[in-house]
Tab-separated table of C-alpha atoms and ligand atoms in Angstrom:
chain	number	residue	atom	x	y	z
A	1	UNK	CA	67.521	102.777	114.478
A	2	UNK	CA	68.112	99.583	112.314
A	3	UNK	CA	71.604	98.147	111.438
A	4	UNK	CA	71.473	99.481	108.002
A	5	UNK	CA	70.729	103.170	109.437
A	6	UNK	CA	73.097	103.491	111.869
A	7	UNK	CA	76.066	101.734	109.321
A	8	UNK	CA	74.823	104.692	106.737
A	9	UNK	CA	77.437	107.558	106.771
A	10	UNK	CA	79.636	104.659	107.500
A	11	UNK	CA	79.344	102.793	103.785
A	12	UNK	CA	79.062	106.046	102.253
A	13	UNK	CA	82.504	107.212	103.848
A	14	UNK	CA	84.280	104.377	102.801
A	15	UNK	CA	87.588	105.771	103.474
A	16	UNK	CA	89.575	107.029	106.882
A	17	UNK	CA	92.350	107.850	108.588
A	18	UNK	CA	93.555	106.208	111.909
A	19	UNK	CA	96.141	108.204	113.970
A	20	UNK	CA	98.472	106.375	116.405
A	21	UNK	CA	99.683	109.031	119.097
A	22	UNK	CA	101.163	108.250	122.429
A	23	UNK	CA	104.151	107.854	124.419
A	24	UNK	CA	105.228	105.340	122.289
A	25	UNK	CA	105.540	108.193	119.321
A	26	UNK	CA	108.752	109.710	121.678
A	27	UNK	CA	110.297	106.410	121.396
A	28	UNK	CA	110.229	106.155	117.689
A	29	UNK	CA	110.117	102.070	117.177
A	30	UNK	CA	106.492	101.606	117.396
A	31	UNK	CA	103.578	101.260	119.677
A	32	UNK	CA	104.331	98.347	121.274
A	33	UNK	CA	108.079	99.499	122.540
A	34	UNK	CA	106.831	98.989	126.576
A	35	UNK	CA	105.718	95.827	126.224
A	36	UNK	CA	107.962	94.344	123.601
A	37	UNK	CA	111.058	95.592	125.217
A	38	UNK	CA	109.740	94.478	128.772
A	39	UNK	CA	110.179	98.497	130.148
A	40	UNK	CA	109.448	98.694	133.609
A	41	UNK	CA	106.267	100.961	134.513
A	42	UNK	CA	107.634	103.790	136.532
A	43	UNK	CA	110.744	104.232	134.042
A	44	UNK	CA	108.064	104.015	131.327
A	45	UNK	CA	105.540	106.726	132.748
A	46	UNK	CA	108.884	109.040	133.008
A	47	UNK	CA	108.331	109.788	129.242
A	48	UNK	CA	104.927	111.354	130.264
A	49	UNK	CA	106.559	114.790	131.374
A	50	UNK	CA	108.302	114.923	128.103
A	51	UNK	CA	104.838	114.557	125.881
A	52	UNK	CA	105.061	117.615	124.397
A	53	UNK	CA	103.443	117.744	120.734
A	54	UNK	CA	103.153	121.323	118.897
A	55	UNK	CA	99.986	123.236	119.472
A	56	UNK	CA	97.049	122.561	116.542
A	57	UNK	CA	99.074	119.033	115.764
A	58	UNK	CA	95.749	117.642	115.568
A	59	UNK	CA	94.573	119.868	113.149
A	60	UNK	CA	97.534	118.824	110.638
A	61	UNK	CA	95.802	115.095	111.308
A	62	UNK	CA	92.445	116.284	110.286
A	63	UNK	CA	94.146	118.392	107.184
A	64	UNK	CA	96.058	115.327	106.224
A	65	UNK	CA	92.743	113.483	106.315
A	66	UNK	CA	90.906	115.856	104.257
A	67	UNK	CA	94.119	116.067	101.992
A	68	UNK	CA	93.681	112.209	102.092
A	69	UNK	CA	89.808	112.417	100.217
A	70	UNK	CA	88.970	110.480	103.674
A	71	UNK	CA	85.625	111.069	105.390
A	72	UNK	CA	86.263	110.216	108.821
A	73	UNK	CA	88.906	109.728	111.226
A	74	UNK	CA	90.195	107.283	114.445
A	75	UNK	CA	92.631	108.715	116.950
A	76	UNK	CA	93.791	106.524	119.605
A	77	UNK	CA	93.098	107.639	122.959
A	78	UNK	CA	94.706	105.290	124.558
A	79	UNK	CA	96.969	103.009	123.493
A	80	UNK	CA	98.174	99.473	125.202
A	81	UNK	CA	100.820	101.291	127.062
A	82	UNK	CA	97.540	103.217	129.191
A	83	UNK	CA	98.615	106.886	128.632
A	84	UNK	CA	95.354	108.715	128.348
A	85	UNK	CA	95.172	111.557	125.442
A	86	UNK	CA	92.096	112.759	127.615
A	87	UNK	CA	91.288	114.149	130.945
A	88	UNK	CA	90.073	111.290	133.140
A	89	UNK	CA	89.287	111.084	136.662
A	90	UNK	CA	90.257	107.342	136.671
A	91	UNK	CA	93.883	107.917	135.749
A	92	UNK	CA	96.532	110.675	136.763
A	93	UNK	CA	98.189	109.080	133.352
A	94	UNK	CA	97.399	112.139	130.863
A	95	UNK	CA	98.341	114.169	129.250
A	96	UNK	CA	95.911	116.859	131.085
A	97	UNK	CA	97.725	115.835	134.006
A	98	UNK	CA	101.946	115.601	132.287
A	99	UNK	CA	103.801	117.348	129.538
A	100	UNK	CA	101.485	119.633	127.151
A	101	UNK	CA	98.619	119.831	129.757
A	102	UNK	CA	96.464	119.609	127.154
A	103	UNK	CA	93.556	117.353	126.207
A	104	UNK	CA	94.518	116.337	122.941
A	105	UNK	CA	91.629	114.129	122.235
A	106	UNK	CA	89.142	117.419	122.744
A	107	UNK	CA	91.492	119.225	119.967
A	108	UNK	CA	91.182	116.215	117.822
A	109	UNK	CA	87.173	115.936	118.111
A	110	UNK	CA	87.017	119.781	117.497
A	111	UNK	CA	89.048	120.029	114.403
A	112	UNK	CA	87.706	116.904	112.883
A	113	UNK	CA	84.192	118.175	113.418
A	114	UNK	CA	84.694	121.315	112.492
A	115	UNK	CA	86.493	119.627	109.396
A	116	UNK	CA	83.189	117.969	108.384
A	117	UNK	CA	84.884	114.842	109.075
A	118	UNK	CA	82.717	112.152	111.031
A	119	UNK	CA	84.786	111.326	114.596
A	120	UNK	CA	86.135	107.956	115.746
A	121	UNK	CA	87.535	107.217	118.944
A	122	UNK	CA	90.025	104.058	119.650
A	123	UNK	CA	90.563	102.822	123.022
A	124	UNK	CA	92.749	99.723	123.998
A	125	UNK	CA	90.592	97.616	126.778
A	126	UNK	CA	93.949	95.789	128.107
A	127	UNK	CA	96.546	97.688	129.906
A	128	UNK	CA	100.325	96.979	130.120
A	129	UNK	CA	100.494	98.302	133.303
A	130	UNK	CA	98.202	96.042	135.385
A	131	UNK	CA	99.144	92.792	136.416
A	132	UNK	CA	95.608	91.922	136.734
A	133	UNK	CA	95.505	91.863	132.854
A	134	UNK	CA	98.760	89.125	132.457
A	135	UNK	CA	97.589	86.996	135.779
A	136	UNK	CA	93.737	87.818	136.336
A	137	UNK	CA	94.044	85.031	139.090
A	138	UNK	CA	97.171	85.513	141.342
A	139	UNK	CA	95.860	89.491	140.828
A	140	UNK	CA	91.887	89.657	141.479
A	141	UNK	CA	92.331	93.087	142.693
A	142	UNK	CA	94.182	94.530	139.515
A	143	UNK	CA	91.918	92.811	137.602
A	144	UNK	CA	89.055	94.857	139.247
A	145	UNK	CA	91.190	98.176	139.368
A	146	UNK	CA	91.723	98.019	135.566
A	147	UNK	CA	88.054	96.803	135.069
A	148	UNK	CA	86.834	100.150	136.563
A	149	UNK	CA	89.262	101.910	135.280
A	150	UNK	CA	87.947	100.717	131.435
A	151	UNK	CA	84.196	100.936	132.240
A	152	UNK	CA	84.855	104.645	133.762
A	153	UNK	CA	87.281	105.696	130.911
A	154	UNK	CA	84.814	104.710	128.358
A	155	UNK	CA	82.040	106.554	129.841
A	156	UNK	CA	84.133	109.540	130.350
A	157	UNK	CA	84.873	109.228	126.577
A	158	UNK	CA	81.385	108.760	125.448
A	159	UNK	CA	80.154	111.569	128.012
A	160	UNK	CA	82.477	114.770	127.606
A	161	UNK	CA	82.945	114.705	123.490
A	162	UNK	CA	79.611	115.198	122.049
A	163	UNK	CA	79.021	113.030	119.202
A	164	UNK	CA	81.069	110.049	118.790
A	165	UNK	CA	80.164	108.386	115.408
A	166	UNK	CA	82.767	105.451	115.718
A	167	UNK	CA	83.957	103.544	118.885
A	168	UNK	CA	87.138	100.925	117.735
A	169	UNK	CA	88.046	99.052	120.885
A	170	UNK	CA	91.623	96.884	120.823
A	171	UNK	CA	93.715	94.916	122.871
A	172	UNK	CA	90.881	92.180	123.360
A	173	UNK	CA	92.592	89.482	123.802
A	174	UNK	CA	93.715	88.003	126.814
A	175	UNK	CA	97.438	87.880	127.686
A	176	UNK	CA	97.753	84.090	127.331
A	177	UNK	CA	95.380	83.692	123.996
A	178	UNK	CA	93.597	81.000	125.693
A	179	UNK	CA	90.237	82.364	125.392
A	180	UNK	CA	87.462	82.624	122.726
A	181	UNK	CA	85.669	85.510	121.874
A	182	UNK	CA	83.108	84.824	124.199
A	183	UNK	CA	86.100	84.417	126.811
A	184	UNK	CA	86.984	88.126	125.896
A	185	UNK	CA	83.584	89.508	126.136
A	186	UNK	CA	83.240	88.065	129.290
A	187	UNK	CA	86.848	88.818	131.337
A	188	UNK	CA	85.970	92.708	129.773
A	189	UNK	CA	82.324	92.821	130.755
A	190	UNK	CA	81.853	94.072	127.263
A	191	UNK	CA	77.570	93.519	127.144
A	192	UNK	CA	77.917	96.299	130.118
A	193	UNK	CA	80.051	98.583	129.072
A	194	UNK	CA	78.209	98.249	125.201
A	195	UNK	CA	75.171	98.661	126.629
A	196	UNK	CA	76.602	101.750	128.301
A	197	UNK	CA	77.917	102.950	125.260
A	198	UNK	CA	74.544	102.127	123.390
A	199	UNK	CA	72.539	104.693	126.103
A	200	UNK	CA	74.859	107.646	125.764
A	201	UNK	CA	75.798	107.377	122.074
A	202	UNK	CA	72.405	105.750	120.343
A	203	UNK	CA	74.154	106.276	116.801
A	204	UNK	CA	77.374	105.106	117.524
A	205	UNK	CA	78.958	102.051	115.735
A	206	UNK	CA	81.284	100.040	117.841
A	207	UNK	CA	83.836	97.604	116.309
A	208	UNK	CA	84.064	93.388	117.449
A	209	UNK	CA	87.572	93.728	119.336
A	210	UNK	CA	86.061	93.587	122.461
A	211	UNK	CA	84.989	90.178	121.747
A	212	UNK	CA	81.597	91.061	121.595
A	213	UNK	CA	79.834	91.351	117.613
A	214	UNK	CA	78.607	94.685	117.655
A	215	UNK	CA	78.691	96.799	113.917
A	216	UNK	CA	81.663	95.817	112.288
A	217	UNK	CA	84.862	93.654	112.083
A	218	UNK	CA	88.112	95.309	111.261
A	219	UNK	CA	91.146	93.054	110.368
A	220	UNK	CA	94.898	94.237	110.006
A	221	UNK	CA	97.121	94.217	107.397
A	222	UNK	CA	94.855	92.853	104.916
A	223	UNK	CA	91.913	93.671	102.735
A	224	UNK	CA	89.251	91.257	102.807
A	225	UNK	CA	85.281	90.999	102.641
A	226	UNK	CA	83.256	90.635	106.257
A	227	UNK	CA	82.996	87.411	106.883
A	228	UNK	CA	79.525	88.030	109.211
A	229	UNK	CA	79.494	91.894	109.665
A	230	UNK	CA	80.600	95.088	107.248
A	231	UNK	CA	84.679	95.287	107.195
A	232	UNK	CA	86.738	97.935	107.599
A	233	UNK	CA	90.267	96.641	106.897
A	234	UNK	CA	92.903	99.052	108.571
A	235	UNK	CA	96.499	99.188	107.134
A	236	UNK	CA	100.207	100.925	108.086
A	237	UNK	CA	101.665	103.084	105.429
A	238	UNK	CA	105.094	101.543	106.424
A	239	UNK	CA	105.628	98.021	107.626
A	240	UNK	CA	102.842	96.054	109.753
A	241	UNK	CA	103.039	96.744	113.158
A	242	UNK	CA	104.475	100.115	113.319
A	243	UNK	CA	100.976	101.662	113.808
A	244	UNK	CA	102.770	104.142	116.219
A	245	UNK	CA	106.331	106.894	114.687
A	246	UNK	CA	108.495	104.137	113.705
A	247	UNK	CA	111.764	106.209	112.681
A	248	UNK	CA	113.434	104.482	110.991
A	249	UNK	CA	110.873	102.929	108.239
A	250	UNK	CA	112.623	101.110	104.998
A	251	UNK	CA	109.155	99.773	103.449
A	252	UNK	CA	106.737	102.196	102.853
A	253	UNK	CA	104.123	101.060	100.268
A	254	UNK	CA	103.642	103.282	97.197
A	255	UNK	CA	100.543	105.755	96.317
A	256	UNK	CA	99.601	102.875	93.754
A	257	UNK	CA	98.958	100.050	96.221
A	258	UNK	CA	97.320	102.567	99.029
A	259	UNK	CA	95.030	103.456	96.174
A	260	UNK	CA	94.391	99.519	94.802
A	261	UNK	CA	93.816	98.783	98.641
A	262	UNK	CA	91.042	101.281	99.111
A	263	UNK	CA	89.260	99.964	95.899
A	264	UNK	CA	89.642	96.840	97.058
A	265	UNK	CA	88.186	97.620	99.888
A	266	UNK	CA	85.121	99.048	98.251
A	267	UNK	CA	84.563	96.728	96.096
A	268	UNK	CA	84.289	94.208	98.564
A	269	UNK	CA	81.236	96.806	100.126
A	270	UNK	CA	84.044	97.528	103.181
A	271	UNK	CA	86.144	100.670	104.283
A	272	UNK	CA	89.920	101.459	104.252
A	273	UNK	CA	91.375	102.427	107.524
A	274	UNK	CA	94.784	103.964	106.621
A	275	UNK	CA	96.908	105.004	109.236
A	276	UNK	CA	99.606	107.687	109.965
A	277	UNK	CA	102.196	107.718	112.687
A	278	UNK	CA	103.146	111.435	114.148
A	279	UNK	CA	106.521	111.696	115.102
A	280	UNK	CA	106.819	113.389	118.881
A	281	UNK	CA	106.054	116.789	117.876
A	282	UNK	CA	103.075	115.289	116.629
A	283	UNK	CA	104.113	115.920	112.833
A	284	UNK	CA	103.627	113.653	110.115
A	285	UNK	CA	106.434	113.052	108.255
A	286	UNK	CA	106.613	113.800	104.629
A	287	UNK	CA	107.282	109.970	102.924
A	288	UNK	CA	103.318	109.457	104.269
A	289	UNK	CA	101.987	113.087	103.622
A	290	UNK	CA	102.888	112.560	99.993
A	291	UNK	CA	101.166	109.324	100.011
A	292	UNK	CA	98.034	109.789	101.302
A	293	UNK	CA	97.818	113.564	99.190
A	294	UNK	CA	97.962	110.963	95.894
A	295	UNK	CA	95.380	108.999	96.831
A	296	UNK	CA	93.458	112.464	97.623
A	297	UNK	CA	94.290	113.885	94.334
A	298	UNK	CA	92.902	110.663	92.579
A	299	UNK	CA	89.671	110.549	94.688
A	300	UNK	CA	89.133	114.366	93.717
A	301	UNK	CA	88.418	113.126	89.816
A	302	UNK	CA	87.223	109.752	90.308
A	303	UNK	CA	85.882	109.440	94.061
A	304	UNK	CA	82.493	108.388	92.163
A	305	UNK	CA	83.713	104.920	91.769
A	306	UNK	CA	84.352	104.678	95.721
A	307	UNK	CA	82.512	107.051	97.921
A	308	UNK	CA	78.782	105.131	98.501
A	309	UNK	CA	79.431	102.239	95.977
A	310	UNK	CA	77.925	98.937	96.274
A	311	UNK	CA	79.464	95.742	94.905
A	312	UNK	CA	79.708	94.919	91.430
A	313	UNK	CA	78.772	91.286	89.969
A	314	UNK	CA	81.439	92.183	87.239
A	315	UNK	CA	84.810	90.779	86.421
A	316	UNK	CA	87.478	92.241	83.944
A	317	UNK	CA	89.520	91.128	82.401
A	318	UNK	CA	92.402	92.969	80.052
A	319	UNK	CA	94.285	93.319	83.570
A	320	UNK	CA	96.529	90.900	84.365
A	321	UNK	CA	96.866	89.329	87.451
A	322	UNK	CA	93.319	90.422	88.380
A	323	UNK	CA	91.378	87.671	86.418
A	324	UNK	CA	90.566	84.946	87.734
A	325	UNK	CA	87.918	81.880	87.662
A	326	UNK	CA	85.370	83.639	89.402
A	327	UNK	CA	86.729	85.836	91.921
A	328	UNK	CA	85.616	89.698	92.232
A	329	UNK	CA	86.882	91.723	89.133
A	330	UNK	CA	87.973	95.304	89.718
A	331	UNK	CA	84.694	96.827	89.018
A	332	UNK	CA	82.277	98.859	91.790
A	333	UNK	CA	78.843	100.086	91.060
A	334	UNK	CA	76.716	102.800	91.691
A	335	UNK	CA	72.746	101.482	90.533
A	336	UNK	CA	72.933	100.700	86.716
A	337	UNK	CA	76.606	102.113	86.244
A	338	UNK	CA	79.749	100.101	86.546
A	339	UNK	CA	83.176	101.592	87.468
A	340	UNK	CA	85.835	99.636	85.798
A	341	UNK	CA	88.653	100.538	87.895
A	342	UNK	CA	91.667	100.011	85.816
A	343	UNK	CA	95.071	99.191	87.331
A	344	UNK	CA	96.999	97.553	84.545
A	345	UNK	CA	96.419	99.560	81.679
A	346	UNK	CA	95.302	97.372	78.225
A	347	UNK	CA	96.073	99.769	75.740
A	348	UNK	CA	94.015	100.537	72.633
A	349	UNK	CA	91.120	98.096	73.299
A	350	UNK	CA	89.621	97.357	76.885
A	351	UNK	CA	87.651	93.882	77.092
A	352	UNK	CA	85.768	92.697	79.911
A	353	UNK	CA	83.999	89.336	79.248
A	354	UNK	CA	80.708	87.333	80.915
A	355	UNK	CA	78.512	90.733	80.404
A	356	UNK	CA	75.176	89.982	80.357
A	357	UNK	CA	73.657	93.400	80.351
A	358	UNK	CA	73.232	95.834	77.310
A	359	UNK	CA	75.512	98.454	77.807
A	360	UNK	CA	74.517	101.958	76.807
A	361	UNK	CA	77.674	104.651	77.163
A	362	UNK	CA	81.121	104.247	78.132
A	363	UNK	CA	83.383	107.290	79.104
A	364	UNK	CA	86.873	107.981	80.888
A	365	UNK	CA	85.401	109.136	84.533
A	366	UNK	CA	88.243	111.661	84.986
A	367	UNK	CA	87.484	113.535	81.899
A	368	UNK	CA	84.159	112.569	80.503
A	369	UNK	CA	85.264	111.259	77.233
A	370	UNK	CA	83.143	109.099	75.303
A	371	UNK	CA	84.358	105.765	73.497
A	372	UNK	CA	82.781	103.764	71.157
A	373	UNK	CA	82.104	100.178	72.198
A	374	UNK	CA	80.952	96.558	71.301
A	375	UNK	CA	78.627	94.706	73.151
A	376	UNK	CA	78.252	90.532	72.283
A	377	UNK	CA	74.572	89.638	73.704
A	378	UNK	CA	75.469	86.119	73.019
A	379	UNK	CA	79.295	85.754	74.235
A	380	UNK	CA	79.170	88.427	76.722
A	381	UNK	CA	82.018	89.772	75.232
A	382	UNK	CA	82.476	93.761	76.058
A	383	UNK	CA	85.255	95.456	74.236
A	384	UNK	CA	85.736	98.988	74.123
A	385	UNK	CA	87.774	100.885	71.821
A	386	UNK	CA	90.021	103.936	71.012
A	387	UNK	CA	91.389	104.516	74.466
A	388	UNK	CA	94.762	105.991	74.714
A	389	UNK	CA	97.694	103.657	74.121
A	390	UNK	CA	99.148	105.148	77.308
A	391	UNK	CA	97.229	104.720	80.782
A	392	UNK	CA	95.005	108.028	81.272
A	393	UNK	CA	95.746	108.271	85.279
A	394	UNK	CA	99.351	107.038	86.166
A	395	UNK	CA	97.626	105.272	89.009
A	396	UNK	CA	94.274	104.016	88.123
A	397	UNK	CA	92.086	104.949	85.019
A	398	UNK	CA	88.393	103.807	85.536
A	399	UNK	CA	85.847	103.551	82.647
A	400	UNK	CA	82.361	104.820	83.416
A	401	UNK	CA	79.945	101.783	81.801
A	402	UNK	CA	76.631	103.105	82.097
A	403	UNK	CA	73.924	99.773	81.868
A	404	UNK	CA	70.212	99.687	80.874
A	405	UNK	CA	69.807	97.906	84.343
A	406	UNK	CA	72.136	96.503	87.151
A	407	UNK	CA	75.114	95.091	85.362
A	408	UNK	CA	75.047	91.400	85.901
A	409	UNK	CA	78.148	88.750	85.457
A	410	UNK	CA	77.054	85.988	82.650
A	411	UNK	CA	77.024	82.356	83.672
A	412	UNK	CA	79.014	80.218	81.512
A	413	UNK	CA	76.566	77.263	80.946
A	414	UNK	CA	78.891	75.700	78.454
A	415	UNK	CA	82.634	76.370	79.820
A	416	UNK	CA	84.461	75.559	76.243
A	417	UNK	CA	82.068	77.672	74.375
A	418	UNK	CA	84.199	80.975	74.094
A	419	UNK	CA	86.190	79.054	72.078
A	420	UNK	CA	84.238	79.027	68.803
A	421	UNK	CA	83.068	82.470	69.538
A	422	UNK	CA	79.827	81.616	70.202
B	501	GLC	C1	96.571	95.787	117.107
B	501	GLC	C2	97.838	96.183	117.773
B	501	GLC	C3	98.016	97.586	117.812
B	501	GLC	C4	97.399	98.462	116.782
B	501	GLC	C5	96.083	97.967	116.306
B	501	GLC	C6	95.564	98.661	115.091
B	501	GLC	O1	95.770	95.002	117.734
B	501	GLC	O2	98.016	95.616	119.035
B	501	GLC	O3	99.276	97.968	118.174
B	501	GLC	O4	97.100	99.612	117.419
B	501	GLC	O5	95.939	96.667	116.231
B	501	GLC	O6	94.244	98.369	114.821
């Protein structure tokens, strides 16, 4: 199966929704409470008896997700603090073996499935609780207990669950941030245990935090284009790092930039990873329920411009802020149509400028409405008229611009000649 196979369903998808669910989630300030507060192993693995999260939690995830418009998901099963969501024979640190009893990652995998939502499956390589990881040298044997612990885990992961369509590795990096990538790949054994992987699920695709290239690269916090691989930027409703039930939360972003994020994304031919945070219970709380239910709504009348879209030569303008000298304009594509995907409404009279393809139709995507439209062969000059003075869709409006072949961005030969109209 060829690169461009195997990243298929992934493209298509464009959009998921990353769940981070742990111990952590009981502490309510983030996933990274053990570590960051320097909490003592044993008095940390006491919160393991009280991980007790409401039967069919994970089935509010998956109806969140679908809520969401998303088409696949990423649950941690194991997070930095080493608390396995999964029965494993390598670890008495479950929650098979504490609390709910229950193999939460099987109830994830099952609803998501059965959702018709393709299943991803994240899985932190380091782990807080071995010295080996901090001091691989004064602790050789750690080292090798966590190493066999991580090889075993993983195959118990990609063994007992059926299909796995996504494998997002983490925690990479080594504790003193000496090494390069190749330094990761190596202290992880990551051409192994990908190899591994490769055998048991032959679809799967596997992200480039274990150091080792793989499918795709997935940076935080930020939406940007793949600099060698396909992206899939992954984002926190609330503030950065409080992937994990952060309880008290002041910044929450709005439906609006959620939404410009995941066009973003697309645009730049990558994926939106939006996350949620369960509180203990395993609930998720209203302020990102709301949220992500927007950005479902939207995608229910306009999910054309995003689901399987392919990047658009195209730049506005009649939006400020998003013009620029030659910089990707807010447009995706879908063979000879372009989705103008409209943040800042114009008003009246939409113009979009270095067009050098004849444009046949032009209609309101939500609602099929036609406007009429004027098309300068010489300037490039696109404007489009009689659209509502108000914007359509409260959080993005996008204009269906159907081409007579794959709309292309004009080259301005002579930079000043726009100015005599030209
Ligand atoms: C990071 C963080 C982590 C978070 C993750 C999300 O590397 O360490 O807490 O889970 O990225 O992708």
């Amino acid at each position: 199966m060829t690169y461009e196979e195997r990243m298929k369903w992934f493209r298509e998808a464009r959009f998921g929704i990353y769940v981070h669910f742990g111990l952590y989630s009981i502490l309510g300030r983030g996933e990274w409470t053990m570590y960051s507060e320097r909490i003592p192993a044993a008095e940390y693995a006491q919160l393991a008896d009280q991980f007790n999260p409401a039967p069919g939690c994970a089935k509010e995830w998956v109806e969140t997700a679908k809520a969401a418009g998303a088409k696949y998901m990423v649950l941690t099963t194991r997070h930095h603090e080493g608390f396995c969501l999964f029965d494993s024979q390598y670890s008495d640190f479950t929650s098979v073996k504490h609390g709910c009893k229950r193999d939460i990652v099987r109830e994830y995998v099952d609803a998501a499935r059965e959702a018709g939502l393709k299943v991803g499956l994240y899985y932190s390589l380091l782990d807080w609780r071995f010295p080996g990881y901090f001091e691989p040298e004064k602790y050789p044997q750690s080292k090798e207990a966590l190493l066999k612990q991580i090889h075993g885990q993983v195959r118990e992961l990609m063994t007992n669950y059926g299909k796995i369509d996504l494998l997002e590795y983490d925690g990479g990096w080594d504790a003193k941030l000496k090494l390069d990538k190749q330094g990761w790949a190596d202290f992880w054994q990551a051409d192994k245990l990908n190899a591994m992987v490769r055998e048991l699920q032959p679809t799967i695709i596997i992200n480039d935090r274990s150091g080792k290239k793989e499918d795709i690269e997935t940076p935080e916090q930020v939406v940007r284009a793949g600099k060698e691989l396909m992206t899939e930027s992954c984002m926190c409703i609330g503030d950065s790092c409080a992937w994990g039930y952060t309880r008290f939360n002041p910044n929450w972003k709005t439906s609006e930039q959620l939404l410009q994020h995941l066009i973003q994304a697309a645009q730049l031919d990558g994926n939106y990873l939006l996350n949620i945070g369960p509180d203990p219970q395993g609930h998720i709380r209203n302020e990102e329920i709301e949220r992500v239910q927007q950005v479902g709504i939207w995608l229910q009348k306009n999910g054309e411009a995003v689901y399987n879209s392919e990047r658009c030569d195209l730049i506005g303008s009649s939006q400020p802020g998003l013009v620029d000298l030659n910089l990707q304009g807010p447009w995706t594509r879908k063979g000879n149509i372009g989705y103008w995907c409209i943040f800042r409404w114009p008003g009246n009279t939409a113009t979009a400028v270095m067009v050098d393809t004849p444009v046949k139709r032009v209609t309101l995507l939500a609602t099929g409405e036609e406007f009429k439209f004027q098309w300068n062969a010489t300037t490039g000059r696109l404007q489009i008229f009689g659209l509502p003075a108000l914007p359509p869709d409260p959080l993005a409006s996008v204009l269906k611009v159907e081409f007579e072949d794959i709309p292309r961005r004009k080259k301005e030969e002579d930079l000043s000649s726009w100015i005599s109209g030209n």
